[in-house]
PDB file of C-alpha atoms and ligand atoms in Angstrom:
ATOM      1  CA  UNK B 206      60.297   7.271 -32.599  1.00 97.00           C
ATOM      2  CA  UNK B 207      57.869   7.226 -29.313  1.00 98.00           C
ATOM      3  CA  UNK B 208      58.697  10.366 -27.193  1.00 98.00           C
ATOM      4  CA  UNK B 209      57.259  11.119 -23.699  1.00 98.00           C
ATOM      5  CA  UNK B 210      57.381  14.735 -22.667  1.00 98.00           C
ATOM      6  CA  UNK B 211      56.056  16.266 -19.133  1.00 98.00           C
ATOM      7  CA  UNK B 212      55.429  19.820 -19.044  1.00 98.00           C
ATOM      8  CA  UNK B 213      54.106  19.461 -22.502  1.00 98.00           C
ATOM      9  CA  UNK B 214      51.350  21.763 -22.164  1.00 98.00           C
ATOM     10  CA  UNK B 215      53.369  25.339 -22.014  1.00 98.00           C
ATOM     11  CA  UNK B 216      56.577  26.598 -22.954  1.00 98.00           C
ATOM     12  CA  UNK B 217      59.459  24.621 -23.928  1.00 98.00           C
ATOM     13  CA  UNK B 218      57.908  21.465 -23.729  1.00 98.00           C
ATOM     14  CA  UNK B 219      54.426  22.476 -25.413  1.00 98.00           C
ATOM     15  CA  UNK B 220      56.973  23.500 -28.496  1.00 98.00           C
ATOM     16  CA  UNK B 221      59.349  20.231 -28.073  1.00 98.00           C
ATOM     17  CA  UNK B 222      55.922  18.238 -28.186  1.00 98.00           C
ATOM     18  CA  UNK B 223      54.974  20.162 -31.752  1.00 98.00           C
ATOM     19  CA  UNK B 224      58.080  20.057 -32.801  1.00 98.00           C
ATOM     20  CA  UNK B 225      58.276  16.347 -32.433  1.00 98.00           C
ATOM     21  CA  UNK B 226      55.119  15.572 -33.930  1.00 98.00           C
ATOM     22  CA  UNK B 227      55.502  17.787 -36.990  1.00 98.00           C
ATOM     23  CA  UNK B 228      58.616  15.218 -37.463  1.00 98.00           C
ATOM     24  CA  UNK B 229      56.058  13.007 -37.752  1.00 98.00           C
ATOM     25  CA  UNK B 230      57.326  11.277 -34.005  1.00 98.00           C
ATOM     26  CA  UNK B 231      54.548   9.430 -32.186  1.00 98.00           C
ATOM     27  CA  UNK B 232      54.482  11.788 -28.561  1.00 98.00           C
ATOM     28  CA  UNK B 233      52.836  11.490 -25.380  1.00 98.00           C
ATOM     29  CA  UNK B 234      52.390  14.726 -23.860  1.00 98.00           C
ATOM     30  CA  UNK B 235      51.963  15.078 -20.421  1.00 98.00           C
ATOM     31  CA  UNK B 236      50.500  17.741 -17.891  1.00 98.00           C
ATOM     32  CA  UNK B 237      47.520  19.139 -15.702  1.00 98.00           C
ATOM     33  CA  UNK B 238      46.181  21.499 -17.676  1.00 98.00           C
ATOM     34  CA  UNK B 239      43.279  19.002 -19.479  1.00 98.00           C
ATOM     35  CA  UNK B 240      42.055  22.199 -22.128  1.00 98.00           C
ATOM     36  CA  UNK B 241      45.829  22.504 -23.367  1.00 98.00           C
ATOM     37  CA  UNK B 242      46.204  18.577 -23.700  1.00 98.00           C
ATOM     38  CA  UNK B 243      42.688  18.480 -25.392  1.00 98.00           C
ATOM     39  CA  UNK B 244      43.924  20.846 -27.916  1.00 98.00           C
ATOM     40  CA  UNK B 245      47.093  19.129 -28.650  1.00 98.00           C
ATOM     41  CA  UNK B 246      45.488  15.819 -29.507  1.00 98.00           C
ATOM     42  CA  UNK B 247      43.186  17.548 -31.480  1.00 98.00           C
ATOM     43  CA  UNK B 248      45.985  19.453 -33.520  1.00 98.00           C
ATOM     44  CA  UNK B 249      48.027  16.514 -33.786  1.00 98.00           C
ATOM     45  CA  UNK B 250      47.141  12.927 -34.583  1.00 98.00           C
ATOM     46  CA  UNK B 251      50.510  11.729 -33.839  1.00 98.00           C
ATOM     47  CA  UNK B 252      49.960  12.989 -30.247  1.00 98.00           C
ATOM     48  CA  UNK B 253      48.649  11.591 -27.295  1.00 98.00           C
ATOM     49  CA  UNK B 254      47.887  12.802 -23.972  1.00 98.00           C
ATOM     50  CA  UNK B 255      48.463  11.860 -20.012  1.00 98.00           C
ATOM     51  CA  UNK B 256      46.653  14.469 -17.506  1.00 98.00           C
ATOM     52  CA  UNK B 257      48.185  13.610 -13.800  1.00 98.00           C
ATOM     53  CA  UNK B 258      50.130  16.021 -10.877  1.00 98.00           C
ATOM     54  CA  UNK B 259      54.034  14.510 -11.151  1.00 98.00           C
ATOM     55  CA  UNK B 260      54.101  15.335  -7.245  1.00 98.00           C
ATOM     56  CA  UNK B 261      51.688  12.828  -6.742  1.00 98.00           C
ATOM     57  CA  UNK B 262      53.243   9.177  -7.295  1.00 98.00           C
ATOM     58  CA  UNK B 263      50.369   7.367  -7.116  1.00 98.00           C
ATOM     59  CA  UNK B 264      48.693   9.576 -10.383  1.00 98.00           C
ATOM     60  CA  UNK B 265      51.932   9.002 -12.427  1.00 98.00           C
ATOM     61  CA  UNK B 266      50.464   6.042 -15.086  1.00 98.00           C
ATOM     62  CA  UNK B 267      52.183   3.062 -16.220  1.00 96.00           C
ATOM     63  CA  UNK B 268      53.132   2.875 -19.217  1.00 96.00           C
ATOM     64  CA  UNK B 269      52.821   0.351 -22.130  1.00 94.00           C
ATOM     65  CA  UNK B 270      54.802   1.721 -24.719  1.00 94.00           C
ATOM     66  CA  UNK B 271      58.412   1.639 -25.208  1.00 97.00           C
ATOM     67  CA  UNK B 272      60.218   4.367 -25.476  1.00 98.00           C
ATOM     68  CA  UNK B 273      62.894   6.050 -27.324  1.00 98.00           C
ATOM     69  CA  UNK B 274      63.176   8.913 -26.127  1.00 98.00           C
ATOM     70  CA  UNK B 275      62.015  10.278 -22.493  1.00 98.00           C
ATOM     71  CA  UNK B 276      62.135  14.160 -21.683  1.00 99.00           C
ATOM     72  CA  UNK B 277      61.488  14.747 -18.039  1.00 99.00           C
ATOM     73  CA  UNK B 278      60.960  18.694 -18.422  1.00 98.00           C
ATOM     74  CA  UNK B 279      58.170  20.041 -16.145  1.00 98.00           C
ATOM     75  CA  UNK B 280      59.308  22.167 -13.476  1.00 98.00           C
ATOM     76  CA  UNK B 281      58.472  25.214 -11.849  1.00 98.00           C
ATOM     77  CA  UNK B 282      59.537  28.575 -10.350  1.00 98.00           C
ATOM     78  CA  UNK B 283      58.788  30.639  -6.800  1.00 97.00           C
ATOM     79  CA  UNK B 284      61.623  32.512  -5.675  1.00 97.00           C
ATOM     80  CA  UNK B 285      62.499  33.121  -1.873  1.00 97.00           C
ATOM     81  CA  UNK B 286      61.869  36.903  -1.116  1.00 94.00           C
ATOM     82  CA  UNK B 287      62.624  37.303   2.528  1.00 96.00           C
ATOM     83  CA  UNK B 288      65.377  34.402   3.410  1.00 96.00           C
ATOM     84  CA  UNK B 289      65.036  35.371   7.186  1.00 96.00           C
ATOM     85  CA  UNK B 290      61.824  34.070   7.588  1.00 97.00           C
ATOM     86  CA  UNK B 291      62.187  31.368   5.155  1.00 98.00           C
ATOM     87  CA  UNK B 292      59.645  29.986   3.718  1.00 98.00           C
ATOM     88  CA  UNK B 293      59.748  26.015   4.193  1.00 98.00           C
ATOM     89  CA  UNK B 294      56.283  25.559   2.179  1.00 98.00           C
ATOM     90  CA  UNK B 295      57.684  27.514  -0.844  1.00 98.00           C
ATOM     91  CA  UNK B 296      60.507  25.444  -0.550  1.00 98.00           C
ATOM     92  CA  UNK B 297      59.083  22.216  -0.102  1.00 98.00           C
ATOM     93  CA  UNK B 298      56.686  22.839  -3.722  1.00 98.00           C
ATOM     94  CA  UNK B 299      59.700  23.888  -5.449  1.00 98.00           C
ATOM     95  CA  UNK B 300      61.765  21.264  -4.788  1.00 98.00           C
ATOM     96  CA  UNK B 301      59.376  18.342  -4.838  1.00 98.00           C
ATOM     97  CA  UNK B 302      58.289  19.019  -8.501  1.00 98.00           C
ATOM     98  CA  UNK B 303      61.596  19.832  -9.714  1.00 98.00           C
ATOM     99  CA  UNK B 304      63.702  17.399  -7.920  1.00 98.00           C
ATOM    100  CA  UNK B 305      61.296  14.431  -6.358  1.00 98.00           C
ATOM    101  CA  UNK B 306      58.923  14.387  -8.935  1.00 98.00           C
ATOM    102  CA  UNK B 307      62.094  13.470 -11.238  1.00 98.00           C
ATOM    103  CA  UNK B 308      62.473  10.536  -8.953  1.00 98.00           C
ATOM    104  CA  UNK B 309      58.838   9.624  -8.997  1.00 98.00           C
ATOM    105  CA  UNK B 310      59.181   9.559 -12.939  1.00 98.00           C
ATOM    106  CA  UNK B 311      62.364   7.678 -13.073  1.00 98.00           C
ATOM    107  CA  UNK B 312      60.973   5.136 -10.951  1.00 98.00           C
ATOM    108  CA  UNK B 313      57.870   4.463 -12.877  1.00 98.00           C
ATOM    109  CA  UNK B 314      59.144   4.940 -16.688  1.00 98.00           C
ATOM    110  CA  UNK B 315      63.139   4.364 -16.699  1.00 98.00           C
ATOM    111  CA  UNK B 316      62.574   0.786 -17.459  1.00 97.00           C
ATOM    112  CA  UNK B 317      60.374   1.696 -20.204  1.00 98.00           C
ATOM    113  CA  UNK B 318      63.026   3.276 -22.402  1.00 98.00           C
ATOM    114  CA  UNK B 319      64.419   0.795 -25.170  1.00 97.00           C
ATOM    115  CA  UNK B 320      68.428  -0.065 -25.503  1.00 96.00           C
ATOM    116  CA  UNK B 321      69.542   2.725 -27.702  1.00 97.00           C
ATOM    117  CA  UNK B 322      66.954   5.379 -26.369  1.00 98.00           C
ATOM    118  CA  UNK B 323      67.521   8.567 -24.344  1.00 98.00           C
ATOM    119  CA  UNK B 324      66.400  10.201 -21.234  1.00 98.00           C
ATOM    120  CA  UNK B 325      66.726  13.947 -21.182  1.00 98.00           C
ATOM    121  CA  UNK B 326      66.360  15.823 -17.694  1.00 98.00           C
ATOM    122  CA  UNK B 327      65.472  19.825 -18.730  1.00 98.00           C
ATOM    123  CA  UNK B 328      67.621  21.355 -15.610  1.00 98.00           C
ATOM    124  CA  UNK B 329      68.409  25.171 -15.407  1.00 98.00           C
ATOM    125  CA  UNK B 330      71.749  27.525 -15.988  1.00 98.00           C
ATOM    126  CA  UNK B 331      70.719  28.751 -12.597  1.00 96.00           C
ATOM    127  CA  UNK B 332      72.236  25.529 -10.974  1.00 96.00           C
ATOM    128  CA  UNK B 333      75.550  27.022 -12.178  1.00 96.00           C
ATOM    129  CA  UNK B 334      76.024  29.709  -9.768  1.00 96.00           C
ATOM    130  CA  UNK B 335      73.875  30.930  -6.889  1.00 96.00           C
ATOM    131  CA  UNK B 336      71.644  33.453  -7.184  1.00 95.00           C
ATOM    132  CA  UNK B 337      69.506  35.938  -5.367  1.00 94.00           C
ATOM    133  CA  UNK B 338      66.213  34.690  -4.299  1.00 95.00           C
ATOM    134  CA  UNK B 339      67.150  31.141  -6.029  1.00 96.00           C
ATOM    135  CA  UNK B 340      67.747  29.038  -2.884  1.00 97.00           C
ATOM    136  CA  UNK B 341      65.026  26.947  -3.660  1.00 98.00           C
ATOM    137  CA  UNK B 342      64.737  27.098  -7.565  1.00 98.00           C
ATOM    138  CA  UNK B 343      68.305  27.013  -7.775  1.00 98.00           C
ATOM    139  CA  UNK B 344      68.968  24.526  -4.783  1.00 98.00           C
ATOM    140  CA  UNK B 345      66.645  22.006  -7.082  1.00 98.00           C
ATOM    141  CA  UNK B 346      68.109  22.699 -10.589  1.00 98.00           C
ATOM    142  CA  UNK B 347      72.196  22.402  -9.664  1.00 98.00           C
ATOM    143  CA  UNK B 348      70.538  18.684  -7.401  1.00 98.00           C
ATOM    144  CA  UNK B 349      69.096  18.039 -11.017  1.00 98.00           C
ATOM    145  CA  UNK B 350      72.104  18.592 -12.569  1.00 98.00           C
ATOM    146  CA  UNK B 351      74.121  16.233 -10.825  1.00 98.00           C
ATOM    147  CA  UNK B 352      71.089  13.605 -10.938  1.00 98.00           C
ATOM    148  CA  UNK B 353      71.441  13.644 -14.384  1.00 98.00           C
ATOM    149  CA  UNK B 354      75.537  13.386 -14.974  1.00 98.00           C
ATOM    150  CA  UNK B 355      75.473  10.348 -12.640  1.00 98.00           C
ATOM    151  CA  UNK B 356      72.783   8.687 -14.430  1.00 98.00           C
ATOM    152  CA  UNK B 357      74.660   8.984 -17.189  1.00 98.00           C
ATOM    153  CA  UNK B 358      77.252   6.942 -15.873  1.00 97.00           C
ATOM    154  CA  UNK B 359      75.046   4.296 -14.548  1.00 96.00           C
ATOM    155  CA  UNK B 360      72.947   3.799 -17.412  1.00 98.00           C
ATOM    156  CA  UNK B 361      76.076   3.806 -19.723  1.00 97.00           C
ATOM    157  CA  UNK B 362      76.004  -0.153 -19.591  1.00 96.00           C
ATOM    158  CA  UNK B 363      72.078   0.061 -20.435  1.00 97.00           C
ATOM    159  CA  UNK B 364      72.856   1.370 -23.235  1.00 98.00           C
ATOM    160  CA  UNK B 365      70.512   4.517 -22.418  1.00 98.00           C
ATOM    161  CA  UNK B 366      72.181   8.077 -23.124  1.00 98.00           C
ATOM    162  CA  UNK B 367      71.429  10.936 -20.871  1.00 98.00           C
ATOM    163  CA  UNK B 368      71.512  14.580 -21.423  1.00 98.00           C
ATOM    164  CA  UNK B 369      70.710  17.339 -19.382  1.00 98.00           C
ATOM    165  CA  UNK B 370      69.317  20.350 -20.628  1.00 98.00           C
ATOM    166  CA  UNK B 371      70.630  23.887 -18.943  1.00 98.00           C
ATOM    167  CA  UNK B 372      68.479  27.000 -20.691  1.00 98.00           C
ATOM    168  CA  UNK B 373      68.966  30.837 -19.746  1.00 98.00           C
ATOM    169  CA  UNK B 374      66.161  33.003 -20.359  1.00 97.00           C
ATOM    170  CA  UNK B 375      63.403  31.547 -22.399  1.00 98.00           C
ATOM    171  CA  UNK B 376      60.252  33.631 -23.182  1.00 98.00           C
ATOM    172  CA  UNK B 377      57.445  31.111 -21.287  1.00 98.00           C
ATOM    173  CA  UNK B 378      54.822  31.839 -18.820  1.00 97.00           C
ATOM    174  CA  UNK B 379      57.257  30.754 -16.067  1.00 97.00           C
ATOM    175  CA  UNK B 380      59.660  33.557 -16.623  1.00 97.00           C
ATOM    176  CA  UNK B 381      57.138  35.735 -17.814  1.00 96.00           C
ATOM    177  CA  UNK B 382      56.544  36.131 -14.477  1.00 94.00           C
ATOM    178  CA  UNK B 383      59.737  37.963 -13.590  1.00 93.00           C
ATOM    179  CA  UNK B 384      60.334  41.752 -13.098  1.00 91.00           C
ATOM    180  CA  UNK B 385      63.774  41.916 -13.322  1.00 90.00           C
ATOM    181  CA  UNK B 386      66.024  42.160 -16.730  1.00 90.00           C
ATOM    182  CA  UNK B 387      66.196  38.938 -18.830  1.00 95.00           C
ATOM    183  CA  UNK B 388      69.202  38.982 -20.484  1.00 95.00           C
ATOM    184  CA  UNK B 389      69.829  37.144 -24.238  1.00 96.00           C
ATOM    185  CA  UNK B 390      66.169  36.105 -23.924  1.00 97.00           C
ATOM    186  CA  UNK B 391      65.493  33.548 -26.122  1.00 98.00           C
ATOM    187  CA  UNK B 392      61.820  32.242 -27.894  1.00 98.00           C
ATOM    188  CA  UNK B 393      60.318  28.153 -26.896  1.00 98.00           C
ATOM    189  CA  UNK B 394      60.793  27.778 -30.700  1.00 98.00           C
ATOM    190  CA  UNK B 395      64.790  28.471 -30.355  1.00 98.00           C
ATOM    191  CA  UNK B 396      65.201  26.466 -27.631  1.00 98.00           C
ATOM    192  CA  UNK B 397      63.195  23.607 -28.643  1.00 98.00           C
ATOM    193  CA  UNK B 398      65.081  23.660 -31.963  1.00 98.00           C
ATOM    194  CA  UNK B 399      68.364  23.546 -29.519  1.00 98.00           C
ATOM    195  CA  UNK B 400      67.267  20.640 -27.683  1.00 98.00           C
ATOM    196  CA  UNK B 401      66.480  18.639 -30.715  1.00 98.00           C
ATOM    197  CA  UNK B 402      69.613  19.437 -32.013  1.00 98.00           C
ATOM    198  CA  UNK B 403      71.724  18.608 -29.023  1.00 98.00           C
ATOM    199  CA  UNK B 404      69.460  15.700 -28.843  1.00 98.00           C
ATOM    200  CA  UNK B 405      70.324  14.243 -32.275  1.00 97.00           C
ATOM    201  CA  UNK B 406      74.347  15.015 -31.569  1.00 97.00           C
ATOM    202  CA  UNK B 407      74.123  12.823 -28.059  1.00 95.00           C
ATOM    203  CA  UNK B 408      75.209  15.677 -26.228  1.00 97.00           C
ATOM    204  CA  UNK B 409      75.854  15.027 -22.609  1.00 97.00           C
ATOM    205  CA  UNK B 410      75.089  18.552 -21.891  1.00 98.00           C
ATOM    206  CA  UNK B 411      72.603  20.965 -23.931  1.00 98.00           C
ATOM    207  CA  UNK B 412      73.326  23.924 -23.106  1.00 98.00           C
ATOM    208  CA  UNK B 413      71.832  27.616 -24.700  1.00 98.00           C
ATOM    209  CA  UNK B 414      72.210  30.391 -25.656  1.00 98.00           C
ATOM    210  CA  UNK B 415      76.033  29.740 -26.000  1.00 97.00           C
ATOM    211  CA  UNK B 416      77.134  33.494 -25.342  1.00 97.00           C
ATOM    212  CA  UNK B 417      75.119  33.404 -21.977  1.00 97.00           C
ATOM    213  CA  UNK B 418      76.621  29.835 -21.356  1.00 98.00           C
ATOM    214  CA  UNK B 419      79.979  31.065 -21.360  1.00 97.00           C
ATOM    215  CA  UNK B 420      79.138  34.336 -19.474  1.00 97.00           C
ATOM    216  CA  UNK B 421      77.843  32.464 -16.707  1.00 97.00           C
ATOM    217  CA  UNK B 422      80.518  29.752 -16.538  1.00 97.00           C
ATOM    218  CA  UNK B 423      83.163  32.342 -16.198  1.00 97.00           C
ATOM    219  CA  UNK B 424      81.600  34.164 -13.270  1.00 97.00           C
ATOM    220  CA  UNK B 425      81.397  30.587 -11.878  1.00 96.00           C
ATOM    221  CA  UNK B 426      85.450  30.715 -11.803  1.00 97.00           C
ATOM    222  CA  UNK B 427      85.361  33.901  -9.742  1.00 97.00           C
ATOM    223  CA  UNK B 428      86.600  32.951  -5.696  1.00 97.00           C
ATOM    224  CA  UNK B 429      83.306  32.570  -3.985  1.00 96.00           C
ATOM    225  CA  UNK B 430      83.881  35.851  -2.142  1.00 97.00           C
ATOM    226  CA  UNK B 431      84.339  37.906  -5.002  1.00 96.00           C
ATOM    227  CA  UNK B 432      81.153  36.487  -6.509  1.00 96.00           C
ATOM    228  CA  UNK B 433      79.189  36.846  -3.354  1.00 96.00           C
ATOM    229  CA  UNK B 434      79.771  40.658  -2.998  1.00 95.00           C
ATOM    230  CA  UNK B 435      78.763  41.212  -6.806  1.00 94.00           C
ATOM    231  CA  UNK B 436      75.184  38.647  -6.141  1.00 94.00           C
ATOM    232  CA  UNK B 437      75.154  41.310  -2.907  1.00 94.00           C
ATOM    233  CA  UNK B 438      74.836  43.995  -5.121  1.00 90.00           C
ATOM    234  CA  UNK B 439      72.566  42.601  -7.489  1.00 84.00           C
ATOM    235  CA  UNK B 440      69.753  42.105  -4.376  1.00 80.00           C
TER     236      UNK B 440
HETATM  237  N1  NAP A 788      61.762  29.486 -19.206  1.00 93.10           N
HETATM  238  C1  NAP A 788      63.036  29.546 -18.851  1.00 93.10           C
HETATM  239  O1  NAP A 788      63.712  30.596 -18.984  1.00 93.10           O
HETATM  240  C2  NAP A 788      63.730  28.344 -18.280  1.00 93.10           C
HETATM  241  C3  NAP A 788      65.110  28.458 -18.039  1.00 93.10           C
HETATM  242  C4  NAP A 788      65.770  27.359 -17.513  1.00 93.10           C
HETATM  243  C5  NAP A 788      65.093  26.184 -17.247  1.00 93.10           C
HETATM  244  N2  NAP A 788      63.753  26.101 -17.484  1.00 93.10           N
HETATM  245  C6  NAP A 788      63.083  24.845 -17.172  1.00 93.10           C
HETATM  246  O2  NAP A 788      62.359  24.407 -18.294  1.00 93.10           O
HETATM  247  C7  NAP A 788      61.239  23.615 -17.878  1.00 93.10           C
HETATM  248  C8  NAP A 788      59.982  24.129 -18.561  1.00 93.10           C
HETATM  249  O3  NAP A 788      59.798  25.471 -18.157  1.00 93.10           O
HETATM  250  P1  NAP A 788      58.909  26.512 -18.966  1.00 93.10           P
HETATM  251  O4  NAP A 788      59.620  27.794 -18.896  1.00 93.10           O
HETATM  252  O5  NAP A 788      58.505  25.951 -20.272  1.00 93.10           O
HETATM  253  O6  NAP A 788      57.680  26.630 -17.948  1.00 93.10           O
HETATM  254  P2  NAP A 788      56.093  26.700 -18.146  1.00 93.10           P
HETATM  255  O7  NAP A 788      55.741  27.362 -19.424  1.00 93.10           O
HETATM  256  O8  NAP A 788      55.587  27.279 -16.868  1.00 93.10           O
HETATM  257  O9  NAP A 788      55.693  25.153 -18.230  1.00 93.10           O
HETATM  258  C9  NAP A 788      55.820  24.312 -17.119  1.00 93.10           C
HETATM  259  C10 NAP A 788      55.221  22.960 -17.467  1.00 93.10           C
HETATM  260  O10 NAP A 788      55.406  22.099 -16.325  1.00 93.10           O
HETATM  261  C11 NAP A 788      54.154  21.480 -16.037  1.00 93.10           C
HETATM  262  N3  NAP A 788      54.015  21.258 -14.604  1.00 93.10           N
HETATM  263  C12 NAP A 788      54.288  22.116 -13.598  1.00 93.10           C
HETATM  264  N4  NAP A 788      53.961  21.584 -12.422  1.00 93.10           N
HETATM  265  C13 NAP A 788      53.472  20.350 -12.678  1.00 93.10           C
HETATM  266  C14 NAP A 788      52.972  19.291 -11.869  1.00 93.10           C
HETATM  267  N5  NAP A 788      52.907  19.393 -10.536  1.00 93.10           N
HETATM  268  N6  NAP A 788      52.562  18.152 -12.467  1.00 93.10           N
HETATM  269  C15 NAP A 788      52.607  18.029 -13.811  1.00 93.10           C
HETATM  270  N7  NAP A 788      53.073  18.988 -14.645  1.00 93.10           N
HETATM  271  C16 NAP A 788      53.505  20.133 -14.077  1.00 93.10           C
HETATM  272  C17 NAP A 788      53.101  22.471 -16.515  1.00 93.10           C
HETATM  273  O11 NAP A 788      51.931  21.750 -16.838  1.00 93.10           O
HETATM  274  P3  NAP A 788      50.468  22.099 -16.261  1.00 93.10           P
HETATM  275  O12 NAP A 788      50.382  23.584 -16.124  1.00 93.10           O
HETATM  276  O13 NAP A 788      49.551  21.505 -17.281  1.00 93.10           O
HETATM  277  O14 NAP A 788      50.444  21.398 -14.970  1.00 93.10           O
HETATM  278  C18 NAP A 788      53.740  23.048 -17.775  1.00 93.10           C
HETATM  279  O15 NAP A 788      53.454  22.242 -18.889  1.00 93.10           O
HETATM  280  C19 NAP A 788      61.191  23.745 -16.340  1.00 93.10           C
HETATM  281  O16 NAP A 788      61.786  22.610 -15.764  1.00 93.10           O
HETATM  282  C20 NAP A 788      62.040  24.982 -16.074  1.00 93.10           C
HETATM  283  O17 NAP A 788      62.620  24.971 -14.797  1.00 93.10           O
HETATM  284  C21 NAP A 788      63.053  27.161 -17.992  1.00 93.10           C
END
């Protein structure tokens, strides 16, 4: 199976990427950081590498190979501290590498994945409700969220099968990062196991740890205003 991963040198998608090639899967991994990719290749034979910034269309690559499976999971985090004097920079970064930068992708490697194959957008559990200091990071993730459902109607008739991928807490440099309490925190090599399992099943939705799933789906039936006063408190 050929497998394209972005974000493939930290985290969840550095594990998905070593998961995939100890299946023996032939994997391109994609990212910035040139050391991490170096030592990737060099761990893995069945690995290749692409170095490019997704924001930047015209570094994405062409590519050659057809693909079975495409996993569109680099993203990033800033959070918006002080809302009344938003900060439209912050803003802009955030949602450009987790939202445009999808687009960017999609437009250069969509046509690339075989009848049969799968494209898998790695979106957030933070899309589900909105939280404190998430307007952008959120904002981007719930956007991805829907990007990915319709896209899984349109490409129905291609006979390409989307999933979308919402996490909660995984321990990765991204959330290690935050200062607040991380509940059911889970490792890269639980949720990478997750996503290749969901993968496998054709789930529409891959969604993990289940108990936080359901925790945070409830709240999400709360009226707005009750919600809003407990996301008050939690500020
Ligand atoms: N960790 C969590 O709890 C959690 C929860 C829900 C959703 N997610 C989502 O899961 C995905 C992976 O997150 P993670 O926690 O594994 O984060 P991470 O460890 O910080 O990894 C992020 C990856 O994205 C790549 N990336 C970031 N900006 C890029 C850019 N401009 N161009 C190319 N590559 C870029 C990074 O590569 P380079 O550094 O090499 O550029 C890195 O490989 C993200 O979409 C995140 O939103 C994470």
């Amino acid at each position: 199976m050929n497998v394209l991963i972005t974000g493939a040198t930290s985290g969840i998608g550095e594990r998905l990427a070593k998961q995939y090639a100890e299946q023996g899967q032939s994997v391109i991994a994609c990212g910035r950081n040139t050391h991490k990719l170096s030592a990737l290749s060099e761990q893995f034979s069945n690995i290749e590498t692409l170095s490019f910034d997704l924001t930047r269309y015209d570094d994405i690559p062409q590519i050659d190979a057809e693909l079975d499976l495409l996993v569109l999971n680099a993203g990033d985090c800033e959070y918006i501290d002080d809302a009344l004097h938003f900060d439209a920079s912050k803003f802009e970064r955030v949602i450009k590498i987790n939202l445009i930068a999808i687009g960017y992708a999609l437009e250069k490697w969509l046509h690339r994945i075989k009848p049969g194959g799968r494209l898998v957008l790695v979106s957030s559990s933070a899309g589900l409700l909105p939280l404190p200091r998430a307007e952008a990071y959120g904002a981007s993730k719930a956007a991805l969220t829907y990007l990915a459902k319709t896209l899984s109607i349109q490409l129905k008739k291609h006979d390409i099968h989307v999933s979308v991928v919402l996490p909660g807490f995984v321990d990765t440099p991204l959330t290690q990062k935050n200062t607040f309490a991380m509940p059911m925190l889970i490792s890269t090599d639980e949720a990478a196991s997750q996503i290749i399992k969901g993968i496998e099943k054709q789930k529409t939705e891959i969604s993990f740890p289940s108990r936080f799933i359901i925790v945070m789906k409830l709240l999400r039936l709360l009226p707005f205003s009750v919600w809003q006063k407990l996301a008050t408190r939690m500020t």
